[in-house]
Coordinates of C-alpha atoms in Angstrom, one line a residue:
X1 CA 21.0 46.3 24.9
X2 CA 21.8 47.0 27.8
X3 CA 19.2 47.8 30.7
X4 CA 18.6 50.3 33.5
X5 CA 17.7 49.5 36.9
X6 CA 17.7 52.6 38.9
X7 CA 15.2 54.7 40.7
X8 CA 14.1 58.0 39.0
X9 CA 15.5 59.9 41.5
X10 CA 19.1 58.6 40.9
X11 CA 18.6 59.0 37.4
X12 CA 18.3 63.0 37.8
X13 CA 20.5 63.1 40.8
X14 CA 23.4 61.4 39.0
X15 CA 23.0 63.8 35.6
X16 CA 24.1 67.5 35.4
X17 CA 21.2 70.1 35.0
X18 CA 20.5 70.8 31.6
X19 CA 18.0 72.7 29.8
X20 CA 15.8 70.5 28.3
X21 CA 12.8 73.0 27.3
X22 CA 13.2 72.7 23.7
X23 CA 12.3 68.6 23.9
X24 CA 9.9 69.3 26.6
X25 CA 7.9 71.7 24.3
X26 CA 8.3 69.2 21.1
X27 CA 6.5 66.6 23.4
X28 CA 4.3 68.9 24.8
X29 CA 3.1 69.5 21.4
X30 CA 3.0 66.0 20.6
X31 CA 1.1 64.7 23.2
X32 CA -1.6 67.7 22.7
X33 CA -2.0 66.2 19.1
X34 CA -2.5 62.4 20.1
X35 CA -4.8 63.8 22.8
X36 CA -7.0 66.0 20.1
X37 CA -7.3 62.5 17.9
X38 CA -8.8 60.9 21.1
X39 CA -10.8 63.8 22.1
X40 CA -11.7 63.4 17.9
X41 CA -13.2 59.9 18.6
X42 CA -14.9 60.2 22.3
X43 CA -17.1 63.0 23.7
X44 CA -15.4 64.0 26.7
X45 CA -15.5 66.6 29.6
X46 CA -12.8 68.4 32.1
X47 CA -13.7 67.1 35.4
X48 CA -14.2 70.3 37.8
X49 CA -11.9 68.4 40.8
X50 CA -8.7 69.3 38.5
X51 CA -9.7 73.2 37.1
X52 CA -7.6 74.7 39.8
X53 CA -4.5 72.3 38.5
X54 CA -4.2 73.8 34.7
X55 CA -1.2 75.6 36.3
X56 CA 0.4 75.0 40.0
X57 CA 3.8 75.9 40.9
X58 CA 5.7 79.1 39.4
X59 CA 6.7 78.3 35.7
X60 CA 8.8 81.2 35.6
X61 CA 10.7 80.9 38.4
X62 CA 10.9 77.1 39.4
X63 CA 9.0 73.8 39.3
X64 CA 5.7 73.7 37.9
X65 CA 3.2 71.6 36.4
X66 CA -0.3 70.8 35.0
X67 CA -3.1 68.2 35.4
X68 CA -6.1 67.8 33.4
X69 CA -8.8 64.9 33.5
X70 CA -11.0 64.4 31.8
X71 CA -14.4 62.1 31.1
X72 CA -17.4 60.7 29.0
X73 CA -20.2 58.3 28.4
X74 CA -17.1 56.0 27.2
X75 CA -14.1 57.3 29.1
X76 CA -14.2 56.5 32.5
X77 CA -11.1 58.8 33.9
X78 CA -8.1 60.4 30.9
X79 CA -5.6 62.3 32.1
X80 CA -3.2 64.7 29.7
X81 CA -0.5 66.2 32.6
X82 CA 3.3 67.3 33.2
X83 CA 5.5 68.4 36.0
X84 CA 9.0 69.6 36.8
X85 CA 11.1 72.0 35.2
X86 CA 12.6 71.9 31.8
X87 CA 15.3 74.4 32.6
X88 CA 16.6 72.0 35.0
X89 CA 16.2 68.9 33.1
X90 CA 13.4 67.2 34.9
X91 CA 10.0 66.7 33.1
X92 CA 7.4 64.2 33.4
X93 CA 4.3 63.9 31.1
X94 CA 1.8 61.5 31.0
X95 CA -1.2 60.7 28.8
X96 CA -3.3 58.0 29.7
X97 CA -7.3 56.9 28.7
X98 CA -9.2 54.5 31.1
X99 CA -12.0 53.7 29.0
X100 CA -15.4 52.7 30.7
X101 CA -16.8 49.1 31.1
X102 CA -18.8 49.2 27.9
X103 CA -16.1 47.2 26.1
X104 CA -12.9 45.2 27.4
X105 CA -9.9 46.6 25.0
X106 CA -7.4 47.4 27.1
X107 CA -6.9 51.3 28.5
X108 CA -3.9 53.4 26.7
X109 CA -1.2 54.3 29.1
X110 CA 1.7 56.7 27.9
X111 CA 4.4 58.4 29.7
X112 CA 7.2 60.6 28.4
X113 CA 10.4 61.9 30.6
X114 CA 13.3 63.9 30.6
X115 CA 16.1 63.6 33.5
X116 CA 18.0 64.9 30.9
X117 CA 18.2 62.0 28.9
X118 CA 15.3 60.6 27.5
X119 CA 12.7 57.9 28.8
X120 CA 9.2 56.8 27.9
X121 CA 6.4 54.1 28.3
X122 CA 3.1 53.2 26.0
X123 CA 1.3 49.8 27.2
X124 CA -2.2 48.6 26.6
X125 CA -3.1 47.9 30.5
X126 CA -5.4 44.9 30.1
X127 CA -8.8 44.4 31.7
X128 CA -8.4 40.6 32.4
X129 CA -6.0 37.6 33.2
X130 CA -3.6 37.5 30.0
X131 CA -2.8 34.0 31.0
X132 CA -5.5 32.6 32.2
X133 CA -8.0 34.6 29.1
X134 CA -5.7 33.1 26.2
X135 CA -8.7 34.4 23.1
X136 CA -7.8 38.2 25.2
X137 CA -4.2 37.6 24.7
X138 CA -4.6 36.3 21.4
X139 CA -7.4 39.3 20.2
X140 CA -5.0 42.4 22.3
X141 CA -1.1 41.5 22.3
X142 CA 0.0 38.4 20.2
X143 CA -0.2 40.7 16.9
X144 CA 2.5 42.7 19.6
X145 CA 5.1 40.4 19.8
X146 CA 7.1 40.6 17.1
X147 CA 7.5 43.9 16.5
X148 CA 8.5 44.2 20.7
X149 CA 11.0 41.7 20.1
X150 CA 11.9 43.3 16.7
X151 CA 12.1 46.7 18.6
X152 CA 14.8 45.6 20.8
X153 CA 16.7 44.1 18.3
X154 CA 16.8 47.4 16.0
X155 CA 17.4 50.1 18.3
X156 CA 20.1 50.0 20.3
X157 CA 20.0 53.6 21.3
X158 CA 17.0 52.9 23.7
X159 CA 17.8 50.7 26.9
X160 CA 15.2 48.9 28.7
X161 CA 14.0 50.2 31.8
X162 CA 13.3 47.9 34.6
X163 CA 11.3 49.4 37.8
X164 CA 13.0 48.8 41.2
X165 CA 9.6 48.2 42.4
X166 CA 8.3 44.9 41.9
X167 CA 4.9 45.9 41.7
X168 CA 5.1 48.6 38.7
X169 CA 7.1 45.7 37.1
X170 CA 3.9 43.2 37.4
X171 CA 1.9 46.4 36.1
X172 CA 3.5 46.4 32.8
X173 CA 2.1 43.8 30.0
X174 CA 4.4 41.3 28.1
X175 CA 5.0 44.0 25.2
X176 CA 4.8 47.1 27.1
X177 CA 7.6 49.6 25.7
X178 CA 9.8 51.3 28.8
X179 CA 13.1 52.5 27.5
X180 CA 15.6 55.5 28.3
X181 CA 17.8 56.4 25.3
X182 CA 19.7 60.0 24.5
X183 CA 17.2 62.3 22.9
X184 CA 18.6 62.7 19.4
X185 CA 16.4 63.4 16.3
X186 CA 16.6 59.9 15.3
X187 CA 15.3 58.6 18.8
X188 CA 12.9 61.4 19.0
X189 CA 11.4 60.6 15.9
X190 CA 11.2 56.8 16.7
X191 CA 9.4 57.6 19.5
X192 CA 6.8 60.4 18.4
X193 CA 5.8 57.5 15.5
X194 CA 5.5 54.5 18.3
X195 CA 3.4 56.5 20.3
X196 CA 1.0 57.8 17.4
X197 CA 1.2 54.1 15.8
X198 CA -0.1 53.0 19.1
X199 CA -2.9 55.5 19.4
X200 CA -4.4 55.1 16.2
X201 CA -4.4 51.1 17.2
X202 CA -5.8 51.8 20.3
X203 CA -8.7 53.9 18.5
X204 CA -9.2 51.0 16.2
X205 CA -9.7 48.6 18.8
X206 CA -12.5 50.7 20.2
X207 CA -14.4 51.0 16.9
X208 CA -14.2 47.2 16.7
X209 CA -15.0 46.3 20.3
X210 CA -18.0 44.0 21.3
X211 CA -20.1 45.2 24.3
X212 CA -19.5 43.9 27.6
X213 CA -22.9 42.1 29.1
X214 CA -24.8 44.8 30.8
X215 CA -24.6 42.5 34.5
X216 CA -20.9 42.4 33.7
X217 CA -19.8 45.7 33.8
X218 CA -20.3 47.1 37.1
X219 CA -17.3 44.4 38.1
X220 CA -15.0 45.4 35.6
X221 CA -15.2 48.9 36.3
X222 CA -14.5 48.3 40.2
X223 CA -11.3 46.3 39.0
X224 CA -10.2 49.0 36.8
X225 CA -10.8 51.6 39.8
X226 CA -8.8 49.4 42.0
X227 CA -5.6 49.0 39.1
X228 CA -6.0 53.0 38.6
X229 CA -5.2 53.9 41.9
X230 CA -3.2 51.0 42.6
X231 CA -0.7 52.5 39.8
X232 CA -0.9 55.4 40.9
X233 CA -0.4 55.8 44.4
X234 CA 2.6 53.1 44.2
X235 CA 4.5 55.0 41.4
X236 CA 7.9 55.4 42.9
X237 CA 8.5 58.9 40.7
X238 CA 5.6 60.4 42.9
X239 CA 9.2 61.3 45.2
X240 CA 10.0 63.8 42.6
X241 CA 6.5 65.6 43.0
X242 CA 7.5 65.9 47.1
X243 CA 10.5 67.1 46.4
X244 CA 9.3 69.7 44.5
X245 CA 6.0 70.5 46.5
X246 CA 5.6 68.7 49.4
X247 CA 3.4 65.9 50.1
X248 CA 0.3 67.8 50.7
X249 CA -0.1 69.2 46.8
X250 CA 1.9 66.0 45.6
X251 CA -1.0 63.1 47.1
X252 CA -3.5 66.1 45.6
X253 CA -2.0 65.4 42.4
X254 CA -1.9 61.1 43.1
X255 CA -5.6 61.7 43.5
X256 CA -6.0 63.4 40.2
X257 CA -4.5 60.8 38.2
X258 CA -6.6 58.2 39.5
X259 CA -9.8 60.2 40.0
X260 CA -10.0 60.3 44.0
X261 CA -11.6 63.7 44.1
X262 CA -13.6 63.8 40.9
X263 CA -16.8 65.2 40.5
X264 CA -18.4 64.2 37.3
X265 CA -20.2 60.4 37.8
X266 CA -18.3 57.5 36.0
X267 CA -19.8 56.1 32.9
X268 CA -21.8 53.2 33.4
X269 CA -21.9 52.0 29.8

């Protein structure tokens, strides 16, 4: 299996412009279905700070996007978004769910990208030190080790993606999926099956989780916010937003990813 070590903008610039509207529409349906699964488990309310981001740009004439963020008694910040121009071959899509401090279940993170080749990422974002807390690793990550190794061996079409940014590399768990691939029918089906399985697994973890002691929740919530903000602000793919919409709107979108302009209160657990 080969490895991709390039910036997102390099991948976009080095490939011919290709209309990817069909795959984009398919992935919109996939993420909408996964969000519906999550919404069926949690009480969610759209944060008013993202109401005017329901549609931005010029979808009929050029780059555009949508960003919706939700919160609730058990969900600190859930983001369902896309940005790009599928007619020219670039789209970046996200579905991430950051839990409140009532449990230590890892957060759910997923992203899909067309450039016009395919790329996907899905991970369980740790809520603690995996090396220092062996029990936490065993509970949420050990079981994923063999399937993760098998995926690398059994799917030669998928190329491991290594970010050129060390901070992003260190944000991945040891069993994160982060691959580029040709968007063929079998590969698209593989991605859909994997993301669906990860969401179902995550929902099961939430249902089985033990509550965090009240006196530990504030520190956990503060740690969660630091991590979410750092990942959003340090994402090297933000340069694509600046290319399409300029720095002002891009900064607004980045703040929306971590909740910098949120109106509704954070859950206290």
